[in-house]
Amino acid sequence: MEQAVAYWKVRGLKMTSVRKIICQTVFSSAEAFDAEDLLQRARQKDGLISLSTIYRTLSTLQEAGLLVEVEGIDRKKCFSVVGTQTSAASHVVCQDCGQVIPLENPCLSLRESGPAHQTGFSPKKISLRIEATCDELERCGTCVRSNKTKE
Amino acid sequence: MEQAVAYWKVRGLKMTSVRKIICQTVFSSAEAFDAEDLLQRARQKDGLISLSTIYRTLSTLQEAGLLVEVEGIDRKKCFSVVGTQTSAASHVVCQDCGQVIPLENPCLSLRESGPAHQTGFSPKKISLRIEATCDELERCGTCVRSNKTKE
DNA sequence: CTAAATGCAAACAGTTTGCAGCTGC
DNA sequence: GCAGCTGCAAACTGTTTGCATTTAG
């Protein structure tokens, strides 16, 4: 969050009230979210925020390296907050509820960049995407996560 | 190729001339391709083939487990022929020329399904996507692959 | 006061779908 | 001959963009 502010300040960009709200919402997310989700949640604080602003803000946060993009189950762009990882990210994408859960995977980059290098490429972003079904749904008929009692 | 024929036969579907052409084209591809690429190439054999048929055929080949989907650099759906791999696939996606190159990565699934399992999910598809830049382009100013002297 | 940010509506791109006619079996 | 396939054009969906207006610094 402070990093986002810093990023904007450095580039001579403005910290507006809308951006503040979006940032607060973004950085309090445990899972990945798509633009629509974020709009929903941000509008609870300011009902006028528009989708385009959401997209624009997500772009800059991504450029700032504070978010990574993941493809959701329905091909939507999803975003998740990056921790300390450099350029590699792992996510589980649930086929049942569509939820996208970040996974710790500290050595992914180390492990996987080698082979790519050997084929004549320099890896820039590595992402592991695991599409999966929810065990709980399988057992109980409902998936706790699908009711989005989140945050 | 024979597998595709078999798949259709089993399901009571037809082997048409259009499908034959599309299959030939698909299964002679060294790299991943998107619908447009495939249309291009298939039309060299039959100038009337339509995009919708391409999409529809790609879908069934994917259902048949003969193709996997990868996200291209421009967010297009790309497809690559699966070898013997089960449910895991690795690709390098070149940021420079957009080409998508399949990577051998025999143990990916073994290595990566564990952690997902522990979080309460059963992995169904695992895909490793490495977005990279082309070393050659970096050195020489042109990327051999970008002129698509392929196949 | 000026450059940047916003909301809105319109534009876009890739993909999917409905339908009338054609084709394999 | 009937189920399934095809091409076309139209519909869709998520995302991006142009523009007139507002706002931070």
Short mmCIF file of N, CA and C in Angstrom, two decimals, chain A residues 76-139:
data_model
loop_
_atom_site.label_atom_id
_atom_site.label_comp_id
_atom_site.label_asym_id
_atom_site.label_seq_id
_atom_site.Cartn_x
_atom_site.Cartn_y
_atom_site.Cartn_z
N LYS A 76 -11.24 -14.70 -17.41
CA LYS A 76 -11.13 -13.31 -16.98
C LYS A 76 -9.73 -13.03 -16.46
N LYS A 77 -9.32 -11.78 -16.55
CA LYS A 77 -8.08 -11.37 -15.91
C LYS A 77 -8.29 -11.35 -14.41
N CYS A 78 -7.46 -12.05 -13.68
CA CYS A 78 -7.51 -11.94 -12.24
C CYS A 78 -6.18 -11.40 -11.76
N PHE A 79 -6.21 -10.81 -10.59
CA PHE A 79 -5.00 -10.22 -10.06
C PHE A 79 -4.78 -10.70 -8.65
N SER A 80 -3.51 -10.91 -8.29
CA SER A 80 -3.26 -11.19 -6.89
C SER A 80 -2.05 -10.41 -6.41
N VAL A 81 -2.12 -10.05 -5.15
CA VAL A 81 -1.09 -9.24 -4.53
C VAL A 81 0.18 -10.07 -4.42
N VAL A 82 1.32 -9.51 -4.82
CA VAL A 82 2.53 -10.29 -4.70
C VAL A 82 3.17 -10.03 -3.36
N GLY A 83 3.70 -11.11 -2.79
CA GLY A 83 4.39 -10.99 -1.52
C GLY A 83 5.82 -10.60 -1.80
N THR A 84 6.70 -11.51 -1.45
CA THR A 84 8.11 -11.22 -1.66
C THR A 84 8.65 -11.86 -2.95
N GLN A 85 7.81 -12.72 -3.56
CA GLN A 85 8.28 -13.42 -4.75
C GLN A 85 8.75 -12.42 -5.79
N THR A 86 9.68 -12.85 -6.56
CA THR A 86 10.19 -11.97 -7.59
C THR A 86 9.30 -11.98 -8.82
N SER A 87 9.51 -12.99 -9.64
CA SER A 87 8.81 -12.97 -10.92
C SER A 87 8.04 -14.25 -11.16
N ALA A 88 7.86 -15.03 -10.11
CA ALA A 88 7.16 -16.29 -10.28
C ALA A 88 5.94 -16.34 -9.37
N ALA A 89 4.88 -16.91 -9.86
CA ALA A 89 3.67 -16.98 -9.07
C ALA A 89 2.94 -18.28 -9.33
N SER A 90 2.37 -18.84 -8.27
CA SER A 90 1.58 -20.07 -8.39
C SER A 90 0.17 -19.80 -7.88
N HIS A 91 -0.79 -20.34 -8.58
CA HIS A 91 -2.17 -20.19 -8.14
C HIS A 91 -2.97 -21.45 -8.40
N VAL A 92 -3.90 -21.69 -7.50
CA VAL A 92 -4.88 -22.74 -7.75
C VAL A 92 -6.15 -22.05 -8.21
N VAL A 93 -6.68 -22.50 -9.33
CA VAL A 93 -7.92 -21.94 -9.84
C VAL A 93 -8.98 -23.01 -9.71
N CYS A 94 -9.99 -22.72 -8.89
CA CYS A 94 -11.00 -23.74 -8.62
C CYS A 94 -12.06 -23.82 -9.72
N GLN A 95 -12.18 -24.99 -10.30
CA GLN A 95 -13.14 -25.17 -11.39
C GLN A 95 -14.56 -25.06 -10.88
N ASP A 96 -14.75 -25.28 -9.59
CA ASP A 96 -16.10 -25.28 -9.04
C ASP A 96 -16.61 -23.87 -8.75
N CYS A 97 -15.84 -23.13 -7.99
CA CYS A 97 -16.34 -21.81 -7.59
C CYS A 97 -15.60 -20.68 -8.29
N GLY A 98 -14.61 -21.01 -9.07
CA GLY A 98 -13.91 -19.98 -9.81
C GLY A 98 -12.89 -19.20 -9.00
N GLN A 99 -12.79 -19.54 -7.73
CA GLN A 99 -11.88 -18.79 -6.88
C GLN A 99 -10.42 -19.05 -7.26
N VAL A 100 -9.61 -18.04 -7.09
CA VAL A 100 -8.19 -18.14 -7.44
C VAL A 100 -7.37 -17.93 -6.18
N ILE A 101 -6.66 -18.98 -5.77
CA ILE A 101 -5.93 -18.92 -4.52
C ILE A 101 -4.42 -18.94 -4.76
N PRO A 102 -3.73 -17.93 -4.25
CA PRO A 102 -2.28 -17.89 -4.40
C PRO A 102 -1.64 -19.00 -3.59
N LEU A 103 -0.56 -19.54 -4.11
CA LEU A 103 0.15 -20.62 -3.44
C LEU A 103 1.58 -20.18 -3.18
N GLU A 104 2.06 -20.50 -2.02
CA GLU A 104 3.48 -20.24 -1.78
C GLU A 104 4.27 -21.24 -2.61
N ASN A 105 5.30 -20.78 -3.24
CA ASN A 105 6.09 -21.69 -4.06
C ASN A 105 7.45 -21.06 -4.30
N PRO A 106 8.19 -20.91 -3.22
CA PRO A 106 9.38 -20.07 -3.21
C PRO A 106 10.45 -20.43 -4.24
N CYS A 107 10.55 -21.70 -4.60
CA CYS A 107 11.66 -22.06 -5.48
C CYS A 107 11.27 -22.22 -6.94
N LEU A 108 10.03 -21.91 -7.23
CA LEU A 108 9.53 -22.15 -8.58
C LEU A 108 10.44 -21.56 -9.64
N SER A 109 10.79 -20.33 -9.44
CA SER A 109 11.59 -19.63 -10.43
C SER A 109 12.94 -20.31 -10.62
N LEU A 110 13.60 -20.60 -9.52
CA LEU A 110 14.88 -21.30 -9.58
C LEU A 110 14.76 -22.60 -10.35
N ARG A 111 13.70 -23.32 -10.02
CA ARG A 111 13.53 -24.65 -10.56
C ARG A 111 13.24 -24.64 -12.05
N GLU A 112 12.46 -23.65 -12.46
CA GLU A 112 11.94 -23.72 -13.82
C GLU A 112 12.60 -22.81 -14.85
N SER A 113 13.42 -21.89 -14.41
CA SER A 113 13.95 -21.01 -15.45
C SER A 113 15.06 -21.64 -16.28
N GLY A 114 15.74 -22.60 -15.70
CA GLY A 114 16.83 -23.27 -16.40
C GLY A 114 16.49 -23.78 -17.80
N PRO A 115 15.53 -24.67 -17.88
CA PRO A 115 15.19 -25.26 -19.16
C PRO A 115 14.81 -24.22 -20.23
N ALA A 116 14.10 -23.19 -19.82
CA ALA A 116 13.71 -22.16 -20.78
C ALA A 116 14.96 -21.48 -21.31
N HIS A 117 15.87 -21.21 -20.41
CA HIS A 117 17.11 -20.57 -20.78
C HIS A 117 17.84 -21.36 -21.85
N GLN A 118 17.86 -22.67 -21.65
CA GLN A 118 18.58 -23.51 -22.59
C GLN A 118 18.00 -23.50 -23.99
N THR A 119 16.76 -23.12 -24.11
CA THR A 119 16.17 -23.10 -25.44
C THR A 119 16.35 -21.74 -26.10
N GLY A 120 17.09 -20.87 -25.44
CA GLY A 120 17.39 -19.58 -26.06
C GLY A 120 16.49 -18.43 -25.64
N PHE A 121 15.86 -18.58 -24.49
CA PHE A 121 15.00 -17.51 -24.00
C PHE A 121 15.40 -17.08 -22.60
N SER A 122 15.15 -15.83 -22.28
CA SER A 122 15.37 -15.37 -20.93
C SER A 122 14.03 -15.16 -20.25
N PRO A 123 13.72 -16.01 -19.31
CA PRO A 123 12.44 -15.96 -18.61
C PRO A 123 12.22 -14.62 -17.94
N LYS A 124 11.04 -14.08 -18.10
CA LYS A 124 10.70 -12.82 -17.45
C LYS A 124 9.62 -13.01 -16.38
N LYS A 125 8.61 -13.76 -16.73
CA LYS A 125 7.55 -14.06 -15.76
C LYS A 125 7.27 -15.55 -15.80
N ILE A 126 7.24 -16.15 -14.65
CA ILE A 126 6.94 -17.57 -14.60
C ILE A 126 5.65 -17.75 -13.83
N SER A 127 4.71 -18.45 -14.40
CA SER A 127 3.50 -18.67 -13.62
C SER A 127 3.00 -20.09 -13.74
N LEU A 128 2.70 -20.61 -12.59
CA LEU A 128 2.19 -21.97 -12.51
C LEU A 128 0.71 -21.85 -12.18
N ARG A 129 -0.09 -22.47 -13.01
CA ARG A 129 -1.53 -22.37 -12.82
C ARG A 129 -2.08 -23.77 -12.65
N ILE A 130 -2.70 -24.02 -11.53
CA ILE A 130 -3.24 -25.34 -11.25
C ILE A 130 -4.75 -25.27 -11.22
N GLU A 131 -5.34 -25.85 -12.23
CA GLU A 131 -6.79 -25.87 -12.27
C GLU A 131 -7.22 -27.10 -11.51
N ALA A 132 -8.12 -26.91 -10.57
CA ALA A 132 -8.43 -28.03 -9.69
C ALA A 132 -9.89 -28.03 -9.28
N THR A 133 -10.31 -29.15 -8.73
CA THR A 133 -11.64 -29.20 -8.17
C THR A 133 -11.52 -29.15 -6.66
N CYS A 134 -12.60 -28.76 -6.02
CA CYS A 134 -12.61 -28.54 -4.59
C CYS A 134 -12.99 -29.83 -3.88
N ASP A 135 -12.11 -30.34 -3.03
CA ASP A 135 -12.37 -31.59 -2.32
C ASP A 135 -13.64 -31.52 -1.49
N GLU A 136 -13.82 -30.38 -0.86
CA GLU A 136 -14.95 -30.21 0.03
C GLU A 136 -16.28 -30.32 -0.72
N LEU A 137 -16.33 -29.67 -1.86
CA LEU A 137 -17.52 -29.76 -2.69
C LEU A 137 -17.80 -31.21 -3.03
N GLU A 138 -16.76 -31.90 -3.37
CA GLU A 138 -16.85 -33.31 -3.73
C GLU A 138 -17.50 -34.09 -2.59
N ARG A 139 -17.06 -33.83 -1.38
CA ARG A 139 -17.55 -34.56 -0.21
C ARG A 139 -18.91 -34.09 0.27
#
